[in-house]
CSV table of C-alpha atoms and ligand atoms in Angstrom, one decimal:
chain,number,residue,atom,x,y,z
A,1,MET,CA,0.0,0.0,0.0
A,2,SER,CA,1.2,3.5,-0.7
A,3,THR,CA,2.6,5.8,2.0
A,4,LEU,CA,-0.2,8.4,1.9
A,5,MET,CA,-2.9,5.7,2.1
A,6,ASN,CA,-1.0,3.9,4.9
A,7,LYS,CA,-0.7,7.0,6.9
A,8,ILE,CA,-4.3,8.1,6.7
A,9,SER,CA,-6.0,4.8,6.9
A,10,CYS,CA,-4.3,4.2,10.3
A,11,ALA,CA,-6.0,7.2,11.8
A,12,ASP,CA,-9.3,6.3,13.5
A,13,ASP,CA,-11.0,9.6,12.7
A,14,TYR,CA,-10.3,9.5,9.0
A,15,ASP,CA,-13.5,9.8,7.0
A,16,PRO,CA,-12.9,10.9,3.4
A,17,GLU,CA,-16.6,11.6,3.0
A,18,SER,CA,-16.6,14.1,5.8
A,19,LEU,CA,-13.2,15.2,6.8
A,20,SER,CA,-12.7,18.1,9.3
A,21,VAL,CA,-10.6,21.0,8.3
A,22,GLN,CA,-8.2,20.3,11.1
A,23,ARG,CA,-7.7,16.6,10.1
A,24,ALA,CA,-7.2,17.5,6.5
A,25,ARG,CA,-4.6,20.1,7.4
A,26,GLU,CA,-2.7,17.6,9.7
A,27,ILE,CA,-2.6,14.9,7.0
A,28,ILE,CA,-1.3,17.3,4.4
A,29,LEU,CA,1.3,18.8,6.7
A,30,ASP,CA,2.4,15.4,7.8
A,31,PHE,CA,2.9,14.2,4.3
A,32,VAL,CA,4.7,17.1,2.5
A,33,GLU,CA,8.5,17.5,2.9
A,34,PRO,CA,10.9,20.4,2.5
A,35,VAL,CA,12.9,20.7,-0.7
A,36,ALA,CA,16.6,19.9,-0.5
A,37,GLY,CA,18.5,22.4,-2.7
A,38,HIS,CA,20.4,25.5,-1.3
A,39,GLU,CA,21.9,28.6,-2.8
A,40,ARG,CA,24.0,31.4,-1.6
A,41,LEU,CA,22.6,34.9,-2.0
A,42,PHE,CA,23.5,38.5,-1.1
A,43,VAL,CA,21.5,39.5,1.9
A,44,ARG,CA,19.2,41.9,0.0
A,45,ASN,CA,18.3,39.2,-2.5
A,46,ALA,CA,17.3,36.9,0.3
A,47,LEU,CA,14.2,38.9,1.2
A,48,GLY,CA,11.3,36.4,1.3
A,49,ARG,CA,13.6,33.4,1.1
A,50,VAL,CA,14.0,30.7,3.8
A,51,LEU,CA,17.3,30.4,5.7
A,52,ALA,CA,19.0,27.0,5.1
A,53,GLU,CA,21.5,27.2,8.0
A,54,ASP,CA,21.8,29.2,11.2
A,55,VAL,CA,23.5,32.6,10.9
A,56,VAL,CA,25.8,32.7,13.9
A,57,SER,CA,27.0,35.9,15.5
A,58,THR,CA,30.8,36.1,15.4
A,59,ALA,CA,30.9,39.2,17.6
A,60,ASN,CA,28.8,40.9,20.3
A,61,VAL,CA,26.2,43.4,19.0
A,62,PRO,CA,26.6,46.1,20.1
A,63,GLY,CA,30.4,45.5,20.4
A,64,HIS,CA,30.8,47.8,23.5
A,65,ASP,CA,28.7,49.1,26.3
A,66,ASN,CA,27.3,52.4,25.0
A,67,SER,CA,25.0,55.2,25.9
A,68,ALA,CA,21.3,55.0,25.3
A,69,MET,CA,20.9,58.8,25.8
A,70,ASP,CA,22.6,62.1,25.3
A,71,GLY,CA,24.2,63.2,28.7
A,72,TYR,CA,27.2,62.5,30.9
A,73,ALA,CA,29.0,59.3,31.7
A,74,VAL,CA,29.9,59.1,35.4
A,75,ARG,CA,31.2,56.8,38.1
A,76,PHE,CA,28.2,55.9,40.2
A,77,ALA,CA,30.4,55.6,43.3
A,78,ASP,CA,31.3,59.3,43.0
A,79,LEU,CA,27.6,60.4,43.4
A,80,ALA,CA,26.2,61.5,46.8
A,81,ALA,CA,22.9,59.7,47.4
A,82,GLU,CA,20.9,62.6,48.8
A,83,SER,CA,22.6,65.7,47.5
A,84,GLU,CA,24.0,67.3,44.3
A,85,THR,CA,27.5,66.2,43.2
A,86,THR,CA,29.8,68.4,41.2
A,87,LEU,CA,32.1,66.6,38.8
A,88,SER,CA,34.8,67.9,36.4
A,89,LEU,CA,34.4,67.4,32.7
A,90,ALA,CA,37.3,65.3,31.3
A,91,GLY,CA,36.3,65.1,27.6
A,92,SER,CA,33.7,63.7,25.3
A,93,ALA,CA,32.5,60.4,23.7
A,94,PHE,CA,30.5,60.7,20.5
A,95,ALA,CA,29.1,57.8,18.5
A,96,GLY,CA,32.0,56.6,16.4
A,97,ARG,CA,34.5,58.7,18.4
A,98,ALA,CA,35.4,57.2,21.8
A,99,PHE,CA,36.9,58.9,24.8
A,100,GLU,CA,40.6,57.9,25.1
A,101,GLY,CA,41.7,57.0,28.5
A,102,ARG,CA,40.2,56.1,31.9
A,103,LEU,CA,37.7,58.2,33.9
A,104,GLY,CA,39.3,59.2,37.2
A,105,PRO,CA,37.5,59.9,40.5
A,106,GLY,CA,35.4,63.0,40.4
A,107,GLU,CA,35.4,63.1,36.6
A,108,CYS,CA,32.7,62.8,34.0
A,109,VAL,CA,32.6,62.7,30.2
A,110,ARG,CA,30.1,64.4,27.8
A,111,ILE,CA,28.5,61.4,25.9
A,112,MET,CA,26.0,61.2,23.0
A,113,THR,CA,23.7,58.3,22.2
A,114,GLY,CA,25.7,55.4,20.8
A,115,GLY,CA,29.0,56.7,22.3
A,116,VAL,CA,31.2,54.0,23.9
A,117,ILE,CA,31.1,54.2,27.7
A,118,PRO,CA,34.6,55.2,28.8
A,119,GLU,CA,36.6,52.8,31.0
A,120,GLY,CA,35.8,53.5,34.6
A,121,ALA,CA,32.3,54.9,34.0
A,122,ASP,CA,29.2,52.8,34.7
A,123,THR,CA,26.2,55.1,34.6
A,124,VAL,CA,24.8,57.8,32.2
A,125,VAL,CA,23.0,60.9,33.5
A,126,ILE,CA,20.7,62.5,31.0
A,127,GLN,CA,21.6,66.0,29.9
A,128,GLU,CA,18.2,67.5,30.8
A,129,VAL,CA,18.7,67.1,34.6
A,130,VAL,CA,22.3,68.3,34.7
A,131,ARG,CA,23.6,71.9,35.4
A,132,ALA,CA,26.7,72.6,33.4
A,133,ASP,CA,28.9,75.6,34.2
A,134,GLY,CA,32.0,75.4,32.0
A,135,GLU,CA,34.0,72.3,33.1
A,136,ARG,CA,31.9,72.0,36.3
A,137,ILE,CA,29.0,69.6,36.0
A,138,ALA,CA,26.4,69.4,38.7
A,139,ILE,CA,24.6,66.0,39.0
A,140,PRO,CA,21.3,65.8,41.0
A,141,PRO,CA,20.8,63.0,43.6
A,142,LYS,CA,18.8,59.8,43.1
A,143,GLN,CA,20.6,58.4,40.0
A,144,ARG,CA,20.5,54.6,39.6
A,145,GLN,CA,23.7,52.6,39.0
A,146,GLY,CA,23.9,51.4,35.3
A,147,GLN,CA,21.1,53.6,34.1
A,148,ASN,CA,20.8,54.6,30.4
A,149,LEU,CA,23.3,52.0,29.2
A,150,ARG,CA,23.1,49.5,26.3
A,151,ARG,CA,25.2,46.5,27.2
A,152,ALA,CA,27.7,44.9,24.9
A,153,GLY,CA,26.0,41.8,23.3
A,154,GLU,CA,22.5,42.7,24.5
A,155,ASP,CA,21.2,42.5,20.9
A,156,LEU,CA,23.3,39.5,19.8
A,157,ARG,CA,25.9,37.4,21.7
A,158,ALA,CA,29.0,36.1,20.0
A,159,GLY,CA,28.8,32.4,19.2
A,160,GLU,CA,25.0,32.2,19.4
A,161,PRO,CA,22.7,31.8,16.4
A,162,ALA,CA,21.3,35.2,15.5
A,163,VAL,CA,18.8,33.9,13.0
A,164,ARG,CA,17.9,30.2,12.8
A,165,ALA,CA,17.6,27.9,9.8
A,166,GLY,CA,13.9,27.8,8.7
A,167,LYS,CA,13.3,31.5,9.2
A,168,LEU,CA,11.5,33.3,6.4
A,169,LEU,CA,13.6,36.4,6.0
A,170,ARG,CA,11.7,39.6,6.5
A,171,PRO,CA,13.1,43.2,6.7
A,172,ALA,CA,14.0,42.7,10.3
A,173,GLU,CA,16.2,39.7,9.6
A,174,LEU,CA,17.9,41.4,6.7
A,175,GLY,CA,18.9,44.2,9.1
A,176,LEU,CA,19.9,41.8,11.9
A,177,ILE,CA,22.1,39.8,9.5
A,178,ALA,CA,23.7,43.0,8.2
A,179,SER,CA,24.4,44.1,11.8
A,180,LEU,CA,26.7,41.1,12.1
A,181,GLY,CA,28.6,42.2,9.0
A,182,VAL,CA,27.5,39.2,7.1
A,183,ALA,CA,27.0,39.9,3.4
A,184,GLU,CA,25.8,36.5,2.0
A,185,VAL,CA,23.5,33.8,3.4
A,186,ASN,CA,22.6,30.2,2.5
A,187,VAL,CA,18.9,29.9,1.6
A,188,ARG,CA,16.7,27.1,0.3
A,189,ARG,CA,16.1,27.1,-3.4
A,190,ARG,CA,12.8,28.5,-4.6
A,191,LEU,CA,9.8,26.2,-4.6
A,192,ARG,CA,8.6,25.4,-8.1
A,193,VAL,CA,4.8,25.2,-8.4
A,194,ALA,CA,3.0,24.3,-11.6
A,195,PHE,CA,-0.7,25.0,-11.9
A,196,PHE,CA,-3.5,24.7,-14.5
A,197,SER,CA,-7.2,25.2,-14.7
A,198,THR,CA,-9.5,22.4,-15.9
A,199,GLY,CA,-12.8,22.9,-17.6
A,200,ASP,CA,-14.3,22.9,-21.1
A,201,GLU,CA,-16.2,26.1,-20.3
A,202,LEU,CA,-13.1,28.1,-19.6
A,203,CYS,CA,-11.8,30.9,-21.9
A,204,SER,CA,-8.5,32.7,-21.5
A,205,VAL,CA,-8.4,36.4,-21.1
A,206,GLY,CA,-7.8,38.3,-24.4
A,207,THR,CA,-10.1,36.0,-26.4
A,208,PRO,CA,-13.8,36.8,-27.0
A,209,LEU,CA,-16.2,34.8,-24.8
A,210,LYS,CA,-18.4,32.3,-26.6
A,211,GLU,CA,-21.9,31.2,-25.5
A,212,GLY,CA,-21.7,29.4,-22.1
A,213,GLU,CA,-18.0,30.2,-21.5
A,214,VAL,CA,-16.5,31.9,-18.5
A,215,TYR,CA,-13.1,33.6,-18.2
A,216,ASP,CA,-10.5,31.6,-16.4
A,217,SER,CA,-9.9,33.7,-13.2
A,218,ASN,CA,-8.4,31.0,-11.1
A,219,ARG,CA,-5.1,31.0,-12.8
A,220,TYR,CA,-4.8,34.7,-11.9
A,221,THR,CA,-5.7,34.4,-8.2
A,222,LEU,CA,-3.4,31.3,-8.0
A,223,TYR,CA,-0.6,33.2,-9.7
A,224,GLY,CA,-1.0,36.1,-7.2
A,225,MET,CA,-1.1,33.9,-4.1
A,226,LEU,CA,1.9,31.8,-5.2
A,227,ALA,CA,4.0,34.8,-6.3
A,228,ARG,CA,3.4,36.5,-2.9
A,229,LEU,CA,4.6,33.4,-1.2
A,230,GLY,CA,7.8,33.6,-3.2
A,231,CYS,CA,7.3,30.5,-5.3
A,232,GLU,CA,8.6,30.1,-8.8
A,233,VAL,CA,5.4,29.6,-10.8
A,234,ILE,CA,4.9,27.5,-13.9
A,235,ASP,CA,1.6,28.3,-15.6
A,236,LEU,CA,0.4,25.4,-17.7
A,237,GLY,CA,-2.7,27.2,-18.9
A,238,VAL,CA,-6.2,25.8,-19.4
A,239,VAL,CA,-6.6,22.1,-19.9
A,240,ARG,CA,-9.7,20.6,-21.4
A,241,ASP,CA,-11.7,18.0,-19.6
A,242,GLU,CA,-10.1,15.2,-21.8
A,243,PRO,CA,-8.1,12.4,-20.3
A,244,ALA,CA,-5.3,12.6,-22.8
A,245,ALA,CA,-4.9,16.4,-22.4
A,246,LEU,CA,-5.0,16.1,-18.6
A,247,GLU,CA,-2.6,13.2,-18.5
A,248,ALA,CA,-0.1,15.2,-20.6
A,249,ALA,CA,-0.5,18.2,-18.3
A,250,PHE,CA,0.1,16.2,-15.2
A,251,HIS,CA,3.2,14.6,-16.6
A,252,GLN,CA,4.6,18.0,-17.7
A,253,ALA,CA,3.9,19.4,-14.2
A,254,ALA,CA,5.3,16.5,-12.2
A,255,ALA,CA,8.5,16.5,-14.4
A,256,GLN,CA,9.2,20.2,-13.6
A,257,ALA,CA,7.6,21.1,-10.3
A,258,ASP,CA,7.7,20.3,-6.6
A,259,ALA,CA,3.9,20.9,-6.2
A,260,ILE,CA,1.0,20.9,-8.7
A,261,LEU,CA,-2.1,23.0,-8.1
A,262,THR,CA,-5.2,22.4,-10.2
A,263,SER,CA,-8.6,24.0,-10.1
A,264,GLY,CA,-11.9,22.3,-11.0
A,265,GLY,CA,-12.7,18.7,-11.9
A,266,VAL,CA,-12.9,17.3,-8.4
A,267,SER,CA,-16.6,17.9,-7.7
A,268,VAL,CA,-18.9,14.9,-7.7
A,269,GLY,CA,-20.1,15.3,-11.3
A,270,GLU,CA,-16.6,15.2,-12.6
A,271,ALA,CA,-14.7,13.3,-10.0
A,272,ASP,CA,-15.1,9.8,-11.6
A,273,PHE,CA,-13.1,10.5,-14.6
A,274,ILE,CA,-10.4,12.7,-13.1
A,275,ARG,CA,-10.2,10.4,-10.1
A,276,GLY,CA,-9.3,7.4,-12.3
A,277,LEU,CA,-6.6,9.5,-14.0
A,278,MET,CA,-5.1,10.9,-10.8
A,279,GLU,CA,-5.0,7.4,-9.3
A,280,LYS,CA,-3.3,6.1,-12.4
A,281,LEU,CA,-0.6,8.7,-12.2
A,282,GLY,CA,0.2,8.5,-8.5
A,283,GLU,CA,-1.5,8.2,-5.1
A,284,VAL,CA,-4.3,10.6,-4.5
A,285,ALA,CA,-6.9,10.9,-1.8
A,286,PHE,CA,-10.3,12.4,-2.6
A,287,TRP,CA,-12.0,14.2,0.2
A,288,LYS,CA,-15.2,15.9,1.0
A,289,ILE,CA,-14.2,18.4,3.6
A,290,ALA,CA,-16.7,19.5,6.2
A,291,MET,CA,-16.3,23.1,5.2
A,292,ARG,CA,-17.9,25.9,3.2
A,293,PRO,CA,-16.8,26.9,0.7
A,294,GLY,CA,-14.4,24.3,-0.6
A,295,ARG,CA,-15.9,21.0,0.1
A,296,PRO,CA,-14.3,18.7,-2.6
A,297,MET,CA,-10.5,18.5,-2.7
A,298,ALA,CA,-7.9,16.0,-3.8
A,299,PHE,CA,-4.5,15.6,-2.3
A,300,GLY,CA,-1.6,13.3,-3.0
A,301,ARG,CA,1.4,12.8,-5.2
A,302,ILE,CA,1.8,12.5,-8.9
A,303,THR,CA,4.7,10.7,-10.5
A,304,SER,CA,6.4,11.2,-13.9
A,305,GLY,CA,9.3,8.9,-14.5
A,306,GLU,CA,11.9,9.6,-11.8
A,307,ARG,CA,10.2,12.7,-10.5
A,308,SER,CA,7.2,13.3,-8.4
A,309,ALA,CA,5.3,16.3,-7.1
A,310,PHE,CA,2.7,16.9,-4.4
A,311,LEU,CA,-0.8,17.5,-5.8
A,312,PHE,CA,-3.4,19.8,-4.5
A,313,GLY,CA,-6.6,19.4,-6.5
A,314,LEU,CA,-8.7,22.4,-5.6
A,315,PRO,CA,-12.3,23.0,-6.4
A,316,GLY,CA,-13.3,25.1,-9.4
A,317,ASN,CA,-15.3,27.8,-7.7
A,318,PRO,CA,-13.2,30.9,-7.6
A,319,VAL,CA,-13.9,31.7,-3.9
A,320,ALA,CA,-13.3,28.0,-2.9
A,321,VAL,CA,-9.9,28.1,-4.7
A,322,MET,CA,-8.8,31.0,-2.5
A,323,VAL,CA,-10.3,29.6,0.7
A,324,THR,CA,-8.7,26.1,0.3
A,325,PHE,CA,-5.4,27.7,-0.7
A,326,TYR,CA,-5.3,29.8,2.5
A,327,GLN,CA,-6.6,27.0,4.8
A,328,PHE,CA,-4.5,24.1,3.4
A,329,VAL,CA,-2.0,24.9,0.6
A,330,ARG,CA,-0.3,28.0,1.9
A,331,GLU,CA,1.0,26.2,5.1
A,332,ALA,CA,2.0,23.1,3.2
A,333,LEU,CA,4.0,25.1,0.7
A,334,LEU,CA,5.7,27.0,3.5
A,335,LYS,CA,6.7,23.7,5.0
A,336,MET,CA,8.0,22.6,1.5
A,337,MET,CA,9.9,25.9,1.3
A,338,GLY,CA,11.7,24.9,4.5
A,339,VAL,CA,9.9,27.2,7.0
A,340,SER,CA,10.2,26.0,10.6
A,341,PRO,CA,8.5,26.4,13.0
A,342,LEU,CA,5.3,26.7,11.1
A,343,ASP,CA,2.7,29.2,12.4
A,344,PRO,CA,-0.9,28.9,11.2
A,345,LEU,CA,-2.7,32.0,10.0
A,346,PRO,CA,-3.2,34.3,12.9
A,347,ARG,CA,-6.8,34.2,14.3
A,348,PHE,CA,-8.4,36.5,16.8
A,349,ARG,CA,-11.8,37.2,18.2
A,350,VAL,CA,-13.9,40.3,17.6
A,351,PRO,CA,-17.6,41.1,17.8
A,352,CYS,CA,-19.5,40.5,14.5
A,353,VAL,CA,-22.0,43.2,13.7
A,354,SER,CA,-23.8,41.1,11.0
A,355,ALA,CA,-26.1,38.2,11.3
A,356,LEU,CA,-24.5,35.1,9.7
A,357,LYS,CA,-26.4,32.1,8.4
A,358,LYS,CA,-24.5,29.0,9.3
A,359,ARG,CA,-25.3,25.3,9.6
A,360,PRO,CA,-23.7,23.3,12.4
A,361,GLY,CA,-21.4,20.4,11.4
A,362,ARG,CA,-19.0,22.2,9.1
A,363,SER,CA,-16.4,25.0,9.3
A,364,GLU,CA,-17.3,28.1,7.4
A,365,PHE,CA,-15.1,30.8,6.0
A,366,GLN,CA,-17.3,33.7,5.3
A,367,ARG,CA,-15.8,36.9,3.9
A,368,GLY,CA,-15.6,39.8,6.2
A,369,VAL,CA,-14.4,43.4,6.6
A,370,LEU,CA,-12.5,44.3,9.8
A,371,PHE,CA,-13.3,47.9,10.6
A,372,LEU,CA,-12.6,50.3,13.4
A,373,ASP,CA,-15.7,51.4,15.3
A,374,ASP,CA,-15.1,54.1,17.8
A,375,GLY,CA,-11.7,52.7,18.8
A,376,ALA,CA,-12.7,49.0,18.7
A,377,TRP,CA,-12.1,46.5,15.9
A,378,LYS,CA,-15.3,44.8,14.7
A,379,VAL,CA,-16.2,42.7,11.7
A,380,ARG,CA,-19.1,42.8,9.3
A,381,ALA,CA,-19.8,40.3,6.5
A,382,THR,CA,-19.5,41.3,2.9
A,383,GLY,CA,-22.7,41.0,1.0
A,384,SER,CA,-23.4,37.8,-0.9
A,385,GLN,CA,-21.4,34.8,0.2
A,386,GLY,CA,-21.9,32.5,-2.8
A,387,SER,CA,-18.7,30.5,-3.6
A,388,GLY,CA,-18.6,31.8,-7.2
A,389,ILE,CA,-18.7,35.5,-6.1
A,390,LEU,CA,-15.1,36.6,-6.3
A,391,ARG,CA,-16.1,40.1,-5.5
A,392,SER,CA,-16.8,39.0,-2.0
A,393,MET,CA,-13.0,38.2,-1.6
A,394,SER,CA,-12.0,41.5,-3.2
A,395,GLU,CA,-14.3,43.5,-0.8
A,396,ALA,CA,-13.1,41.5,2.2
A,397,ASN,CA,-10.0,41.9,4.3
A,398,CYS,CA,-10.4,38.8,6.4
A,399,PHE,CA,-12.1,35.5,6.7
A,400,ILE,CA,-14.8,35.1,9.4
A,401,ALA,CA,-13.9,31.6,10.5
A,402,VAL,CA,-17.0,30.0,12.2
A,403,GLU,CA,-16.3,26.9,14.1
A,404,PRO,CA,-17.9,23.6,13.0
A,405,GLU,CA,-20.2,23.2,16.0
A,406,ARG,CA,-21.8,26.6,15.7
A,407,GLY,CA,-25.1,27.5,14.1
A,408,ASN,CA,-26.3,31.0,13.1
A,409,VAL,CA,-24.4,33.9,14.4
A,410,GLU,CA,-26.5,36.8,15.8
A,411,PRO,CA,-25.3,40.4,15.6
A,412,GLY,CA,-23.0,41.2,18.5
A,413,GLU,CA,-21.7,37.7,19.0
A,414,MET,CA,-17.9,37.1,19.1
A,415,VAL,CA,-16.3,35.4,16.0
A,416,ASP,CA,-12.8,34.4,14.9
A,417,VAL,CA,-11.3,36.4,12.1
A,418,GLN,CA,-8.2,35.6,10.0
A,419,PRO,CA,-6.8,38.8,8.3
A,420,PHE,CA,-5.7,38.2,4.7
A,421,ASP,CA,-2.6,40.4,4.8
A,422,GLY,CA,0.2,40.4,7.4
A,423,LEU,CA,3.1,42.8,7.6
A,424,VAL,CA,5.4,40.6,5.5
B,501,AMP,P1,-15.9,22.5,-11.2
B,501,AMP,O1,-15.3,22.3,-9.8
B,501,AMP,O2,-14.9,22.2,-12.2
B,501,AMP,O3,-17.2,21.7,-11.3
B,501,AMP,O4,-16.3,24.0,-11.3
B,501,AMP,C1,-17.2,24.7,-10.4
B,501,AMP,C2,-17.5,26.0,-10.9
B,501,AMP,O5,-16.4,26.9,-10.9
B,501,AMP,C3,-18.1,26.1,-12.3
B,501,AMP,O6,-19.2,27.0,-12.3
B,501,AMP,C4,-17.0,26.5,-13.1
B,501,AMP,O7,-17.4,27.2,-14.3
B,501,AMP,C5,-16.2,27.5,-12.2
B,501,AMP,N1,-14.8,27.4,-12.5
B,501,AMP,C6,-14.0,26.3,-12.7
B,501,AMP,N2,-12.8,26.7,-13.0
B,501,AMP,C7,-12.8,28.0,-13.1
B,501,AMP,C8,-11.7,29.0,-13.5
B,501,AMP,N3,-10.5,28.5,-13.8
B,501,AMP,N4,-12.1,30.3,-13.5
B,501,AMP,C9,-13.3,30.7,-13.2
B,501,AMP,N5,-14.3,29.8,-12.8
B,501,AMP,C10,-14.1,28.5,-12.8
B,502,MG,MG1,-15.0,21.7,-14.2
């Protein structure tokens, strides 16, 4: 028996006719594997890529104790606890220009933010509280030892990993790596994802629509979602609902890509013929997921000669394509890209101002708009929630994720939301 079928048939709660979103996600994540190839890139070119090995700090960052404020570096032991202390000015320490020598008893040094703390000094007094009269500097009482210092190594310690393998590199990591003086990093190679749309009714943009045809929009949303994840996309176009054409497309995809995404052809009316074909080309499970939209889905692996690729057979409905991508495919592709640890889409609870129609027994991902109402975030549903209405996705900025056990939601009840866009 094949590995996928082995894995899932062992699970006692596996029911392909009604699979929970959670179970489907677990099976998929358990089955996919990170790609192996690495490449070396200049730090800037690594934005959005996944680190293949730890970046270890070779030095402390910052390299020296330095001042967090503009003021005066002093020896705490010189200060009287309950009265003003007058110190004599011995020199200055600016960022990039250190004070040479050691601070003696009764001395202080003018210091600017980032200036290296002179030897002997252990405390910085901010300039706003000090009275300066030429070389005589009066320090008020009640200072704290060690105040206003940034310690050597408080950002990064020498010898410790500064950024770990598996991290998706964002602007913060680029800066952190640069702060170590590192110019190049080792990252995983880009994930290659092939995709095509299936359906005899589909017409590509740029061609006049014939009677009964619809424009193929799924290849555009898929392109956008994959490109934003940083995948290398291979667009195999529209494939007719014909066994020979589909078989050729699957072979072509499996020969070039790590993952294959298809849309359409997995609903009950069409499943028989495509199911036979997918089963012939690899190992594929067909699921009815207890969710809306996005009930039918296929998942598995397609083989072509020596090569194989993971297959995500998504439903044809334009909204269902996006929902299933965000709920299942995105995380699986991140794992294949080498991201670790994997965080699910963030989810948080807000009051819902709309009434939502919902049947218990399945997860629903309605389209919502998070908005600010007098200082508090709330969500309202976008209008029509039909799974063919892509406008609902465009108007929305989040999913309203309603748990399986829940029924209708009354205005004012709390619901979970998953924003579409993060900061990355
Ligand atoms: P299917 O899952 O193939 O039965 O398709 C379900 C619905 O989605 C049908 O109304 C299709 O016309 C529509 N659909 C399928 N593929 C696409 C596509 N690539 N672009 C836009 N609509 C599609
Ligand atoms: Mg179809």
